[in-house]
CSV table of C-alpha atoms in Angstrom, one decimal:
chain,number,residue,atom,x,y,z
A,190,MET,CA,0.0,0.0,0.0
A,191,MET,CA,2.8,2.4,0.8
A,192,PHE,CA,4.4,1.6,-2.6
A,193,LEU,CA,1.2,2.4,-4.4
A,194,PHE,CA,0.7,5.6,-2.5
A,195,LEU,CA,4.2,6.8,-3.4
A,196,LEU,CA,3.7,5.8,-7.0
A,197,LEU,CA,0.5,7.7,-7.2
A,198,PHE,CA,2.0,10.8,-5.5
A,199,SER,CA,5.0,10.8,-7.8
A,200,GLY,CA,2.7,10.5,-10.8
A,201,LEU,CA,0.6,13.5,-9.7
A,202,GLY,CA,3.8,15.5,-9.1
A,203,LEU,CA,5.2,14.6,-12.5
A,204,GLY,CA,1.9,15.5,-14.2
A,205,SER,CA,1.6,18.8,-12.4
A,206,ALA,CA,5.0,19.9,-13.7
A,207,PHE,CA,3.5,20.4,-17.1
A,208,ILE,CA,0.9,22.9,-15.8
A,209,PRO,CA,2.0,26.5,-16.2
A,210,ASP,CA,1.7,29.2,-13.6
A,211,VAL,CA,-1.2,31.6,-13.6
A,212,SER,CA,-0.8,35.4,-13.4
A,213,CYS,CA,-3.8,37.6,-12.6
A,214,LEU,CA,-4.2,41.4,-12.9
A,215,ILE,CA,-7.1,43.8,-12.3
A,216,VAL,CA,-7.3,46.0,-15.3
A,217,ASN,CA,-8.5,49.6,-14.6
A,218,LEU,CA,-10.8,48.3,-11.9
A,219,GLU,CA,-13.1,47.0,-14.6
A,220,HIS,CA,-12.3,43.3,-15.0
A,221,THR,CA,-9.6,40.7,-13.9
A,222,ASP,CA,-7.4,39.0,-16.5
A,223,CYS,CA,-5.7,35.7,-15.6
A,224,THR,CA,-3.2,34.5,-18.2
A,225,TRP,CA,-0.9,31.5,-18.5
A,226,ASP,CA,2.0,30.5,-20.8
A,227,ARG,CA,1.3,27.5,-23.0
A,228,GLY,CA,5.0,26.7,-22.7
A,229,SER,CA,5.9,23.2,-24.1
A,230,ASN,CA,2.2,22.3,-24.7
A,231,PRO,CA,1.1,24.5,-27.6
A,232,GLU,CA,-1.6,22.1,-28.7
A,233,LEU,CA,-3.2,21.7,-25.3
A,234,ASN,CA,-6.2,23.7,-24.1
A,235,PHE,CA,-6.3,24.1,-20.3
A,236,THR,CA,-9.5,24.5,-18.2
A,237,PHE,CA,-9.6,27.4,-15.8
A,238,GLN,CA,-11.7,27.8,-12.6
A,239,SER,CA,-11.6,30.4,-9.9
A,240,ARG,CA,-13.2,31.6,-6.7
A,241,LEU,CA,-12.9,34.7,-4.3
A,242,GLY,CA,-12.3,33.8,-0.7
A,243,SER,CA,-12.4,30.3,0.7
A,244,ARG,CA,-16.1,29.8,1.2
A,245,LEU,CA,-17.4,30.1,-2.3
A,246,PRO,CA,-17.1,27.2,-4.7
A,247,PHE,CA,-14.9,27.2,-7.9
A,248,ARG,CA,-16.6,28.5,-11.0
A,249,ASP,CA,-15.7,27.9,-14.6
A,250,CYS,CA,-14.2,30.6,-16.7
A,251,PRO,CA,-17.0,32.9,-18.2
A,252,GLN,CA,-14.8,34.2,-21.0
A,253,TYR,CA,-11.6,32.6,-22.3
A,254,LEU,CA,-8.9,34.7,-23.9
A,255,ARG,CA,-7.7,32.8,-27.1
A,256,GLU,CA,-4.7,33.1,-29.2
A,257,GLY,CA,-4.0,31.0,-32.3
A,258,GLY,CA,-7.0,28.8,-31.5
A,259,TYR,CA,-5.9,28.0,-28.0
A,260,ASN,CA,-6.9,29.2,-24.5
A,261,VAL,CA,-4.2,31.5,-23.1
A,262,GLY,CA,-6.2,33.3,-20.4
A,263,CYS,CA,-9.6,34.0,-18.7
A,264,ARG,CA,-11.4,37.3,-18.1
A,265,LEU,CA,-13.4,37.5,-14.9
A,266,PRO,CA,-15.9,40.2,-13.9
A,267,HIS,CA,-14.7,42.6,-11.1
A,268,GLU,CA,-16.5,44.4,-8.3
A,269,ILE,CA,-15.1,47.3,-6.2
A,270,ASN,CA,-14.3,45.2,-3.2
A,271,ASP,CA,-13.1,42.2,-5.0
A,272,LYS,CA,-9.4,43.3,-4.9
A,273,PHE,CA,-9.4,42.9,-1.1
A,274,SER,CA,-10.2,39.2,-1.2
A,275,PRO,CA,-7.7,36.6,-2.2
A,276,LEU,CA,-8.3,35.0,-5.6
A,277,HIS,CA,-8.0,31.2,-5.8
A,278,THR,CA,-7.4,29.7,-9.3
A,279,ARG,CA,-7.3,26.2,-10.6
A,280,LEU,CA,-5.8,25.3,-14.0
A,281,SER,CA,-6.5,21.7,-15.3
A,282,GLY,CA,-5.0,19.7,-18.1
A,283,ASP,CA,-5.6,16.3,-19.5
A,284,ASN,CA,-5.9,13.2,-17.2
A,285,ASN,CA,-7.3,15.4,-14.4
A,286,VAL,CA,-3.9,17.0,-13.7
A,287,MET,CA,-4.3,20.5,-12.1
A,288,LYS,CA,-2.5,23.3,-10.3
A,289,GLU,CA,-4.1,25.5,-7.7
A,290,GLN,CA,-2.8,29.0,-6.8
A,291,THR,CA,-3.8,31.8,-4.4
A,292,THR,CA,-3.1,35.5,-5.3
A,293,GLU,CA,-3.6,38.6,-3.2
A,294,MET,CA,-5.2,41.1,-5.7
A,295,LYS,CA,-5.0,44.3,-3.6
A,296,GLU,CA,-1.5,45.2,-5.0
A,297,ARG,CA,-2.2,43.9,-8.6
A,298,VAL,CA,-4.2,46.7,-10.1
A,299,LYS,CA,-3.1,48.4,-13.4
A,300,LEU,CA,-4.9,51.5,-14.5
A,301,LYS,CA,-5.2,52.9,-18.0
A,302,PRO,CA,-2.9,55.7,-19.1
A,303,PRO,CA,-4.0,59.4,-18.5
A,304,LEU,CA,-6.0,61.1,-21.3
A,305,ASN,CA,-6.5,64.6,-22.8
A,306,LEU,CA,-3.1,66.1,-22.0
A,307,SER,CA,-2.9,69.8,-22.4
A,308,VAL,CA,-0.3,72.6,-21.8
A,309,VAL,CA,-0.7,76.2,-20.8
A,310,VAL,CA,2.3,78.6,-20.5
A,311,ASN,CA,2.3,81.8,-18.4
A,312,SER,CA,4.2,84.3,-20.5
A,313,THR,CA,4.8,86.5,-17.5
A,314,ASN,CA,6.9,84.2,-15.4
A,315,LEU,CA,7.5,81.5,-18.1
A,316,GLU,CA,5.8,78.8,-16.0
A,317,LEU,CA,4.4,75.7,-17.9
A,318,TRP,CA,1.3,74.0,-16.6
A,319,LEU,CA,0.5,70.4,-17.6
A,320,TYR,CA,-3.1,69.1,-17.2
A,321,TRP,CA,-4.5,65.5,-17.7
A,322,ASN,CA,-7.5,63.3,-17.0
A,323,THR,CA,-7.8,59.8,-15.6
A,324,SER,CA,-10.3,57.1,-16.4
A,325,THR,CA,-10.9,56.3,-12.7
A,326,LYS,CA,-11.6,58.4,-9.6
A,327,SER,CA,-8.8,60.9,-9.2
A,328,THR,CA,-9.2,60.6,-5.4
A,329,CYS,CA,-7.6,57.1,-5.4
A,330,THR,CA,-4.8,57.8,-7.8
A,331,GLU,CA,-1.3,59.2,-7.7
A,332,SER,CA,0.6,60.4,-10.8
A,333,GLU,CA,4.2,60.5,-12.0
A,334,VAL,CA,5.2,63.2,-14.6
A,335,ARG,CA,8.3,62.9,-16.7
A,336,TYR,CA,9.7,65.6,-19.0
A,337,ARG,CA,12.8,66.3,-21.0
A,338,LYS,CA,14.1,69.3,-23.0
A,339,GLN,CA,14.8,68.3,-26.6
A,340,ASP,CA,17.2,65.3,-26.5
A,341,ASP,CA,18.2,65.5,-22.8
A,342,GLN,CA,17.6,62.8,-20.2
A,343,TRP,CA,14.1,62.2,-18.7
A,344,ARG,CA,13.4,63.8,-15.4
A,345,SER,CA,10.6,62.3,-13.2
A,346,VAL,CA,8.5,63.9,-10.5
A,347,LEU,CA,5.8,62.3,-8.2
A,348,THR,CA,2.7,64.4,-7.7
A,349,SER,CA,0.4,64.4,-4.7
A,350,THR,CA,-2.6,62.2,-4.4
A,351,SER,CA,-5.5,63.1,-6.6
A,352,ALA,CA,-3.5,65.7,-8.5
A,353,SER,CA,-4.3,66.2,-12.2
A,354,SER,CA,-1.8,69.0,-13.0
A,355,TYR,CA,1.8,69.8,-12.7
A,356,SER,CA,3.8,73.1,-12.9
A,357,LEU,CA,7.2,73.3,-14.6
A,358,PRO,CA,8.8,76.7,-13.7
A,359,GLN,CA,11.4,78.8,-15.7
A,360,ILE,CA,11.1,77.1,-19.0
A,361,SER,CA,13.2,78.1,-22.0
A,362,LEU,CA,11.6,79.6,-25.1
A,363,LYS,CA,14.4,78.3,-27.3
A,364,HIS,CA,13.9,74.6,-26.7
A,365,GLN,CA,11.2,72.0,-27.1
A,366,TYR,CA,9.7,70.2,-24.2
A,367,GLU,CA,8.2,66.6,-24.2
A,368,LEU,CA,6.0,65.5,-21.3
A,369,GLN,CA,4.2,62.3,-20.3
A,370,VAL,CA,2.2,61.1,-17.3
A,371,ARG,CA,1.4,57.7,-15.8
A,372,VAL,CA,-0.9,56.8,-12.8
A,373,ARG,CA,-1.5,54.1,-10.2
A,374,VAL,CA,-3.8,53.4,-7.3
A,375,SER,CA,-2.6,55.5,-4.3
A,376,TYR,CA,-1.8,54.3,-0.8
A,377,SER,CA,-5.0,55.6,0.6
A,378,CYS,CA,-7.0,53.1,-1.6
A,379,GLY,CA,-4.6,50.2,-1.3
A,380,GLN,CA,-1.4,51.1,-3.2
A,381,SER,CA,-0.7,49.0,-6.3
A,382,LYS,CA,2.7,47.7,-7.5
A,383,PHE,CA,1.8,48.4,-11.1
A,384,TRP,CA,1.9,51.7,-12.8
A,385,SER,CA,-0.1,52.4,-15.9
A,386,ASP,CA,1.6,52.7,-19.3
A,387,TRP,CA,2.9,56.2,-20.1
A,388,SER,CA,0.5,58.5,-21.8
A,389,VAL,CA,0.8,59.7,-25.4
A,390,PRO,CA,3.5,62.4,-25.2
A,391,ILE,CA,2.7,66.1,-25.6
A,392,PHE,CA,5.1,68.7,-27.0
A,393,TRP,CA,5.5,72.4,-26.5
A,394,GLY,CA,8.1,74.9,-27.6
A,395,ASN,CA,10.4,75.5,-30.5
A,396,THR,CA,10.1,72.7,-33.0
A,397,THR,CA,12.4,74.0,-35.8
A,398,ALA,CA,15.5,72.3,-34.6
A,399,VAL,CA,14.1,69.0,-33.4
A,400,THR,CA,11.3,68.1,-35.8
A,401,PRO,CA,12.7,65.5,-38.2
A,402,VAL,CA,11.7,65.5,-41.9
A,403,PRO,CA,9.6,62.5,-42.7
A,404,LEU,CA,11.2,60.0,-45.1
A,405,LYS,CA,8.2,60.3,-47.5
A,406,THR,CA,8.5,64.1,-47.5
A,407,PHE,CA,12.2,63.9,-48.3
A,408,TYR,CA,11.7,61.5,-51.2
A,409,SER,CA,8.9,63.8,-52.6
A,410,LEU,CA,11.4,66.8,-52.5
A,411,ILE,CA,14.0,64.9,-54.7
A,412,PRO,CA,12.3,65.8,-58.1
A,413,VAL,CA,12.0,69.4,-57.1
A,414,LEU,CA,15.7,69.5,-56.1
A,415,VAL,CA,16.7,67.9,-59.4
A,416,LEU,CA,14.6,70.3,-61.4
A,417,GLY,CA,16.2,73.3,-59.6
A,418,ILE,CA,19.7,72.0,-60.3
A,419,ILE,CA,18.9,71.6,-64.0
A,420,MET,CA,17.5,75.2,-64.2
A,421,VAL,CA,20.6,76.6,-62.4
A,422,VAL,CA,22.9,74.8,-64.9
A,423,MET,CA,20.9,76.1,-67.9
A,424,VAL,CA,21.0,79.7,-66.6
A,425,VAL,CA,24.8,79.5,-66.1
A,426,ILE,CA,25.2,78.2,-69.7
A,427,TYR,CA,23.0,80.9,-71.1
A,428,PHE,CA,24.8,83.8,-69.3
A,429,THR,CA,28.2,82.3,-70.2
A,430,HIS,CA,27.3,82.2,-73.9
A,431,GLY,CA,25.8,85.7,-73.7
A,432,GLU,CA,29.0,87.0,-72.2
A,433,ARG,CA,31.0,85.7,-75.1
A,434,ILE,CA,28.7,87.4,-77.6
A,435,ARG,CA,28.9,90.7,-75.6
A,436,ILE,CA,32.7,90.5,-75.6
A,437,ILE,CA,32.8,90.0,-79.4
A,438,PHE,CA,30.5,92.9,-80.3
A,439,VAL,CA,31.2,95.2,-77.4
A,440,PRO,CA,35.0,95.1,-76.7
A,441,VAL,CA,36.3,95.8,-73.3
A,442,VAL,CA,37.1,99.4,-72.8
A,443,PRO,CA,40.6,99.9,-71.3
A,444,ASN,CA,40.5,101.1,-67.8
A,445,PRO,CA,42.5,104.3,-67.4
A,446,GLY,CA,42.9,103.6,-63.8
A,447,LYS,CA,45.2,100.8,-64.4
A,448,ASN,CA,48.5,101.1,-62.7
A,449,LEU,CA,51.3,101.3,-65.2
A,450,GLU,CA,53.6,99.4,-62.9
A,451,ASP,CA,51.5,96.3,-63.6
A,452,LEU,CA,52.3,96.7,-67.3
A,453,PHE,CA,56.0,96.2,-66.8
A,454,LYS,CA,56.2,94.2,-63.6
A,455,THR,CA,53.3,91.7,-64.0
A,456,CYS,CA,52.7,91.7,-67.8
A,457,ASN,CA,56.4,92.3,-68.9
A,458,GLY,CA,55.3,95.1,-71.3
A,459,ASN,CA,52.5,93.0,-72.9
A,460,VAL,CA,49.8,95.7,-73.5
A,461,GLU,CA,47.2,93.1,-74.6
A,462,GLU,CA,47.6,91.1,-71.5
A,463,TRP,CA,47.6,94.2,-69.3
A,464,LEU,CA,44.3,95.4,-70.9
A,465,HIS,CA,42.8,91.9,-70.8
A,466,ILE,CA,41.9,92.1,-74.5
A,467,SER,CA,39.9,89.0,-75.5
A,468,LYS,CA,41.2,86.6,-78.0
A,469,GLU,CA,38.1,87.2,-80.3
A,470,PHE,CA,38.8,90.9,-80.3
A,471,LYS,CA,42.5,90.5,-81.3
A,472,GLU,CA,41.6,88.0,-84.1
A,473,GLY,CA,39.1,90.5,-85.5
A,474,PHE,CA,41.9,92.9,-86.5
A,475,GLN,CA,44.3,90.5,-88.1
A,476,PRO,CA,44.5,90.9,-92.0
A,477,ASN,CA,43.3,88.1,-94.2
A,478,TYR,CA,45.3,89.1,-97.3
A,479,SER,CA,49.0,89.7,-98.4
A,480,GLU,CA,50.6,92.4,-100.6
A,481,PRO,CA,54.2,92.4,-101.9
A,482,ALA,CA,56.4,95.3,-100.7
A,483,CYS,CA,57.7,97.8,-103.3
A,484,LEU,CA,61.0,99.5,-102.6
A,485,VAL,CA,61.6,103.0,-104.0
A,486,ARG,CA,65.1,104.7,-104.0
A,487,GLU,CA,66.0,108.2,-105.3
A,488,CYS,CA,69.2,108.9,-107.4
A,489,PRO,CA,70.9,112.3,-107.9
A,490,ALA,CA,69.8,114.2,-111.0
A,491,PHE,CA,72.3,115.6,-113.7
A,492,SER,CA,71.9,117.5,-117.0
A,493,ASP,CA,73.9,117.3,-120.3
A,494,ALA,CA,74.5,119.7,-123.1
A,495,THR,CA,71.3,118.8,-124.8
A,496,GLY,CA,69.3,120.2,-121.9
A,497,TRP,CA,67.8,116.9,-120.8
A,498,VAL,CA,67.9,115.8,-117.1
A,499,SER,CA,68.8,112.1,-116.4
A,500,VAL,CA,66.9,110.4,-113.5
A,501,GLN,CA,68.0,107.0,-112.3
A,502,THR,CA,65.4,104.6,-110.8
A,503,ASP,CA,65.5,101.1,-109.4
A,504,GLN,CA,63.0,99.8,-112.0
A,505,SER,CA,65.2,100.6,-115.0
A,506,GLU,CA,69.0,100.9,-115.1
A,507,ARG,CA,68.7,103.1,-118.2
A,508,PRO,CA,68.6,106.8,-117.6
A,509,SER,CA,65.3,108.5,-118.6
A,510,MET,CA,65.6,111.8,-120.4
A,511,VAL,CA,63.6,114.7,-119.0
A,512,PRO,CA,63.7,118.0,-121.0
A,513,SER,CA,65.4,120.8,-119.1
A,514,LEU,CA,63.8,124.2,-118.8
A,515,SER,CA,65.7,127.3,-120.2
A,516,VAL,CA,64.9,130.7,-119.1
A,517,SER,CA,65.2,133.7,-121.6
A,518,PRO,CA,66.4,137.0,-120.3
A,519,PRO,CA,63.8,139.7,-120.0
A,520,VAL,CA,63.3,142.0,-123.0
A,521,PRO,CA,64.0,145.6,-122.3
A,522,GLU,CA,61.0,147.9,-122.6
A,523,ASN,CA,60.8,150.8,-125.2
A,524,LEU,CA,63.1,149.1,-127.8
A,525,PRO,CA,62.3,149.7,-131.5
A,526,PRO,CA,60.8,146.8,-133.4
A,527,GLY,CA,63.3,144.6,-135.2
A,528,LEU,CA,65.9,145.0,-132.4
A,529,VAL,CA,64.3,142.2,-130.4
């Protein structure tokens, strides 16, 4: 008999090792969720039963929480005073193997995050006021506010019980502030170990330096940037071509204010380089034809007895005869005819 009893006890202990633990939590004082991990039995559906206190009988789960077609938890109704009574749970598997647990629910309450966050700033003393609402009675809640300036570290502050606002003094107008709030059941109503999740953040202040550009917006700006670059290149090409035409038809006027020292020291006497005359302007004055040079040389003139003057030129080695001019003496006046 002793051997059979030990065998039965060891068999029950071995079977109970496959039953997972149950974790229960009161959600926002509205209902109680008890969940378990399927662990190494993903194809096994467990049966859940529970009772409040030790006098009531166990009751079957009114609403199973399912995931992937399997039971992963049970949702129980909740009354205001239920959290002050211990919750007894029973999780059963195949072959009547079960595990019973007892949980004190007073400290296992998790509220929903605060709602409707708003910010008001007093421009006189630069004091920021943060306001929020809770989904439960504020007389039984305490809050924690955290804030940070741009990318600095978070700073947390606990508020007084039933508070629904917080004041942040001496803020900076040059930076952006990010604020969040979370709540839990206060000590006066049976303090809970669980804080709610953080609320949706609210921002206030200068956002020009900290607001990132969304990726979709950046991609949408690429065609605009490419078009702008193309237009700039076209304008540069147009003005460059127009400048060459202007230089050809309207040559550069020499600047009389040029320092003559630059002509000899910098340009080595090169006037064209000193005046910055363009290549097109210089090529416009170069001749496009050629003409042979003709040399002329004068020779001394002489006369002979015949009265001709000989002139020697380079085109003919022969002297050319030029008649000489003879001047007759003047005829005296009042001479009789025939004496002339």
